[in-house]
mmCIF file of C-alpha atoms in Angstrom:
data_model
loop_
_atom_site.group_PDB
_atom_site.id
_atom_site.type_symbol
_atom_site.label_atom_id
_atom_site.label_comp_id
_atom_site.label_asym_id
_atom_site.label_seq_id
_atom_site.Cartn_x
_atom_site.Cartn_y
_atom_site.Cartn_z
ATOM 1 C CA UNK A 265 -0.555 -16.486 1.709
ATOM 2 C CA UNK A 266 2.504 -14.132 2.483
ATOM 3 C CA UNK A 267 3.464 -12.453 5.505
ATOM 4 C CA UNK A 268 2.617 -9.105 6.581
ATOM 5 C CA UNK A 269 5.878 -7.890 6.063
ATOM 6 C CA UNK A 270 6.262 -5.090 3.177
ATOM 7 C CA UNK A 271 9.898 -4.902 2.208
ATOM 8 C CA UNK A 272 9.578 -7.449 -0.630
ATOM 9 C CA UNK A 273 10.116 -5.543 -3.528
ATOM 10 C CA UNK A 274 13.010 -3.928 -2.145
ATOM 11 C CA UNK A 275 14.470 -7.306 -0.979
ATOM 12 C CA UNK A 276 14.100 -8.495 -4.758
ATOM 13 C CA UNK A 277 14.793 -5.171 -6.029
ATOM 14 C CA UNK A 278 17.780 -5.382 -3.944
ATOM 15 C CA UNK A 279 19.150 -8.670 -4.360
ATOM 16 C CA UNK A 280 18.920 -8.543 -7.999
ATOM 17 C CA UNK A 281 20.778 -5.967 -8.721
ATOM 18 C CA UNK A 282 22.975 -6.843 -6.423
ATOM 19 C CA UNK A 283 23.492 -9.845 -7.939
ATOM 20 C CA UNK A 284 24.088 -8.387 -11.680
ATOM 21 C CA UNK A 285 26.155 -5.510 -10.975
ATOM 22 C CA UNK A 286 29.245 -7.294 -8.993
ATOM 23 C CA UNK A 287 28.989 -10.425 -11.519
ATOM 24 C CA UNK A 288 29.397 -8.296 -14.437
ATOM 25 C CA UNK A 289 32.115 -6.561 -12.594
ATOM 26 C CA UNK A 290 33.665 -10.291 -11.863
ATOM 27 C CA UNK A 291 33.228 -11.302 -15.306
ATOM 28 C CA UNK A 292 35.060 -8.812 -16.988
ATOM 29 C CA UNK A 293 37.911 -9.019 -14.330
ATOM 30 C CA UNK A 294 38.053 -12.696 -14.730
ATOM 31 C CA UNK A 295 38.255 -12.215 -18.745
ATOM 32 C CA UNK A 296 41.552 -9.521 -18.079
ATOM 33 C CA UNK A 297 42.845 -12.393 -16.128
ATOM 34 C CA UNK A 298 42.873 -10.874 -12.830
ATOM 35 C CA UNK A 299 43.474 -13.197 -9.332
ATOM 36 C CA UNK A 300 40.754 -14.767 -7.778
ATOM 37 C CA UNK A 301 41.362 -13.247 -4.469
ATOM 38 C CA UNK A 302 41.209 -9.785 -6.028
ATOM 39 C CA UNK A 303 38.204 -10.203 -8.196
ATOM 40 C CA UNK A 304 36.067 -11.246 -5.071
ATOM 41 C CA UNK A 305 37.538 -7.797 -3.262
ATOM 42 C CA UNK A 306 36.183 -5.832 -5.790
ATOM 43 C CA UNK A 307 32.852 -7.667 -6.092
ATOM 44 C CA UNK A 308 32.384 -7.065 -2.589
ATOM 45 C CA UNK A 309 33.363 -3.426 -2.634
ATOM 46 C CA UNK A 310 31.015 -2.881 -5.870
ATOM 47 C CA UNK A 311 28.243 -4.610 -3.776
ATOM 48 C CA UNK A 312 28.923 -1.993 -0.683
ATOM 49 C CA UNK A 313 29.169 1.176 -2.739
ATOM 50 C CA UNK A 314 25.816 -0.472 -4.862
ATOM 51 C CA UNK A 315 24.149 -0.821 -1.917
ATOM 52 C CA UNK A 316 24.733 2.420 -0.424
ATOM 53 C CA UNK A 317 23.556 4.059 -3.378
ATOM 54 C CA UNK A 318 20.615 1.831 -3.382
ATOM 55 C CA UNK A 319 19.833 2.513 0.029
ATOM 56 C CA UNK A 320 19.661 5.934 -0.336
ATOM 57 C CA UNK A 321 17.405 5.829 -3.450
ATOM 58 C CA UNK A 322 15.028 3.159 -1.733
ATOM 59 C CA UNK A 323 14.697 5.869 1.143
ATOM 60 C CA UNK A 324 13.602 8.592 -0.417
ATOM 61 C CA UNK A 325 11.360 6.284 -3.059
ATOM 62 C CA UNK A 326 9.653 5.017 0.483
ATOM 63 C CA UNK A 327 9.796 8.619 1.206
ATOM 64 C CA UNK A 328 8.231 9.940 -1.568
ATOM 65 C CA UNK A 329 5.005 7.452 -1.085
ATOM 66 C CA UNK A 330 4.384 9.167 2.303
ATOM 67 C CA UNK A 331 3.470 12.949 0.527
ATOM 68 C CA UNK A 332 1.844 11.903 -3.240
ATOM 69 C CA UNK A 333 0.631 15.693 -2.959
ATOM 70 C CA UNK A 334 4.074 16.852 -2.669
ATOM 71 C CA UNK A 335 5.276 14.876 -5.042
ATOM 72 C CA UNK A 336 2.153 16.325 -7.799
ATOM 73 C CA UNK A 337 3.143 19.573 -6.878
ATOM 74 C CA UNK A 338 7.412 18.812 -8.320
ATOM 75 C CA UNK A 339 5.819 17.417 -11.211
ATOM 76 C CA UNK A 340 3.946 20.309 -11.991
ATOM 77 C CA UNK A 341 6.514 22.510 -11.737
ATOM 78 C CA UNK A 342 8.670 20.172 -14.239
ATOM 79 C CA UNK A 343 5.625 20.395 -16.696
ATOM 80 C CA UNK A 344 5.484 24.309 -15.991
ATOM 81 C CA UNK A 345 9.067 24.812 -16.764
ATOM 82 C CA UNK A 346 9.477 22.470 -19.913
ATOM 83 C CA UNK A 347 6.159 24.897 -20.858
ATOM 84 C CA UNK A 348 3.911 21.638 -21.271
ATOM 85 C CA UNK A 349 -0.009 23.302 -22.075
ATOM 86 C CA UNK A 350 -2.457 23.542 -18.872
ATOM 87 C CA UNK A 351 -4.462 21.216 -20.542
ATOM 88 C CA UNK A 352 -2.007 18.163 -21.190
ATOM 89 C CA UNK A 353 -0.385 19.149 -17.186
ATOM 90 C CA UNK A 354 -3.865 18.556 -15.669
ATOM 91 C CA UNK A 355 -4.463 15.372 -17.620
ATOM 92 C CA UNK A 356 -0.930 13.983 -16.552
ATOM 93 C CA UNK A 357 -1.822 15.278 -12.793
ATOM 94 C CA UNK A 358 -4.988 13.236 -12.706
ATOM 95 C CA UNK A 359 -3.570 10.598 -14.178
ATOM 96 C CA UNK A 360 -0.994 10.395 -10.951
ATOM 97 C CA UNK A 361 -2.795 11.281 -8.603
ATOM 98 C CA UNK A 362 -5.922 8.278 -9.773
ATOM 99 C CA UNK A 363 -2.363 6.131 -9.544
ATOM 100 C CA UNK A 364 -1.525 6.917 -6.026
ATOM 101 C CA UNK A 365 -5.196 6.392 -4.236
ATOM 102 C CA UNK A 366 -5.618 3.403 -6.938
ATOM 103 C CA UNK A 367 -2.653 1.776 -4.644
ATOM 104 C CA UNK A 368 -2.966 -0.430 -1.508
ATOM 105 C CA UNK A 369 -1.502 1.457 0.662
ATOM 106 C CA UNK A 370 -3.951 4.613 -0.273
ATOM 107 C CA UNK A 371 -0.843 7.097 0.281
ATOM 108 C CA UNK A 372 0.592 5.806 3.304
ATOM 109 C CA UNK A 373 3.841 4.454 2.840
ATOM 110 C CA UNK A 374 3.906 0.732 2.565
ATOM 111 C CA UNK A 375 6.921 0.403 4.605
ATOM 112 C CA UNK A 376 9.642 3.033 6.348
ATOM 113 C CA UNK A 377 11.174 4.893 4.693
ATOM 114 C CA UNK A 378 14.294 3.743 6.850
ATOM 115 C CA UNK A 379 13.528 0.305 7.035
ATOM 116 C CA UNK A 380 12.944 0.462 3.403
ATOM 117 C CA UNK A 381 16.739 1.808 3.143
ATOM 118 C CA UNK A 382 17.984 -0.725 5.383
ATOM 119 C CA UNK A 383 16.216 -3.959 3.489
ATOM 120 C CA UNK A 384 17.396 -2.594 0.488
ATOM 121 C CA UNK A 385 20.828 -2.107 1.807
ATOM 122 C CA UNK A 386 21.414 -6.155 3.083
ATOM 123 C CA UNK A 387 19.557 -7.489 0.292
ATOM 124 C CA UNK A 388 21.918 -6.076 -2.552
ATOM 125 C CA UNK A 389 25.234 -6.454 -0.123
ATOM 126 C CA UNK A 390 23.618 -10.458 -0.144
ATOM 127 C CA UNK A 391 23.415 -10.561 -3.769
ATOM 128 C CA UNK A 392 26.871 -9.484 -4.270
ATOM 129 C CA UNK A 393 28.385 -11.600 -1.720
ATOM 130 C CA UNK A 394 26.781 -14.412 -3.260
ATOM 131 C CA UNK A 395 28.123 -13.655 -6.846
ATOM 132 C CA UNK A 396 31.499 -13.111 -5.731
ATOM 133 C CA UNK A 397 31.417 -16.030 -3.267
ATOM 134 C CA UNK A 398 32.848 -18.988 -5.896
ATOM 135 C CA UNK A 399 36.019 -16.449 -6.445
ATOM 136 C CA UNK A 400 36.231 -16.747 -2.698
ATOM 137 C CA UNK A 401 36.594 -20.474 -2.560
ATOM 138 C CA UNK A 402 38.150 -21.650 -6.080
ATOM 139 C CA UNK A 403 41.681 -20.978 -6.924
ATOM 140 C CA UNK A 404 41.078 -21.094 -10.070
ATOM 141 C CA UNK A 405 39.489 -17.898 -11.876
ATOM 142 C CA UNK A 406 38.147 -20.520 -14.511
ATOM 143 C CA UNK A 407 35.780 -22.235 -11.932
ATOM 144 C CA UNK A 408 35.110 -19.502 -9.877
ATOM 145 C CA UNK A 409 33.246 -17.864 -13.032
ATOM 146 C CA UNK A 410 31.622 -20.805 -13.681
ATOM 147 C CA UNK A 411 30.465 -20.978 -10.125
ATOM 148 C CA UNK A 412 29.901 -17.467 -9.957
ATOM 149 C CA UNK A 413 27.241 -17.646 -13.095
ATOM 150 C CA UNK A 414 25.552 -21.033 -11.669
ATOM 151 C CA UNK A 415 24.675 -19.191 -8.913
ATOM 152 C CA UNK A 416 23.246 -15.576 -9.833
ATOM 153 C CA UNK A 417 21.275 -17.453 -12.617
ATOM 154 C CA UNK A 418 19.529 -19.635 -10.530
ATOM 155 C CA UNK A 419 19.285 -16.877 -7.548
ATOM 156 C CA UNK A 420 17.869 -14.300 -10.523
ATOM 157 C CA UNK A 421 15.590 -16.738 -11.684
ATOM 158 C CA UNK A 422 14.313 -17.862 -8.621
ATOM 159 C CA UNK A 423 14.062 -13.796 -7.505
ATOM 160 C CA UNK A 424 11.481 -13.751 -10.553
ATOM 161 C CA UNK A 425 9.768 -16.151 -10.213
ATOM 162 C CA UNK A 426 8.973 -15.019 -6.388
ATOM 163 C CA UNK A 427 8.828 -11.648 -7.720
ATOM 164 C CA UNK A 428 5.777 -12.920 -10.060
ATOM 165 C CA UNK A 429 4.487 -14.824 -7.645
ATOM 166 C CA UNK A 430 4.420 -11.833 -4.818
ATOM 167 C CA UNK A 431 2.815 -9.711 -7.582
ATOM 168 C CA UNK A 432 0.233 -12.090 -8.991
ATOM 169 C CA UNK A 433 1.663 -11.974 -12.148
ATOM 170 C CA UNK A 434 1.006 -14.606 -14.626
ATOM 171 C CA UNK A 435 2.963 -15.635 -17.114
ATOM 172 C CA UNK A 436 2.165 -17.891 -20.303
#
């Protein structure tokens, strides 16, 4: 039914956020009555300081999927130093580590670490094109917001609703 390729949750994770983040930033710049021209500047620089950030956390989440035992191992030195019992620490330990072989990927990383970065990266840089796009095109602040919410609520809804749909998720 889908492709084989395994950067979909961080294109959705990606372009959803990257949608929010620069048309709350575009809304509240368009409410102080700022120009058009300058609202879409700063909804694309949002977007590519969003996306770096992004990036980077998307790497070393992808990252982090490659070594589950490594990753046990951090958390049990969290639960040692907030002085969590041995009991409760073993019991949150097995609980993580039945997670991690419980997963498809059986602790191989489901995609790159890299590529996972890079997906990440485009997708949210889309999303906040795309919100700031109507400022880009209207004159007028009035219809660019307009346009501006038409189109990150129909691109976030139809993110979920491939989201669910990628997922298997049903919904009443």
């Amino acid at each position: 039914m889908y492709s084989s390729f395994k950067g979909k949750d961080a294109i959705y994770s990606g372009l959803s956020d990257g949608l929010i983040v620069p048309f709350a930033l575009a809304t509240g710049m368009a409410s102080a009555g700022i120009q058009h021209c300058n609202i879409f500047l700063w909804a694309i620089i949002a977007g590519l300081a969003g996306s770096i950030f992004m990036a980077i956390a998307g790497y070393f989440s992808a990252k982090a999927t490659d070594n589950p035992e490594a990753e046990i191992k951090k958390l049990q030195r969290i639960f040692d130093n907030i002085g969590l019992h041995k009991d409760y620490q073993q019991k949150a330990i097995d609980d993580v580590r039945k997670e991690y072989t419980s997963l498809e990927f059986n602790g191989k990383s489901i995609i790159s670490p890299a590529k996972n970065a890079w997906v990440t990266f485009i997708s949210y840089l889309t999303g906040s094109f795309l919100a700031g796009f109507p400022y880009l095109i209207f004159n007028n602040t009035k219809y660019a917001l307009t346009g501006s919410a038409v189109i990150t609520g129909l691109l976030l809804y139809a993110v979920g609703y491939y989201y669910n749909r990628h997922n298997n998720a049903h919904t009443a």
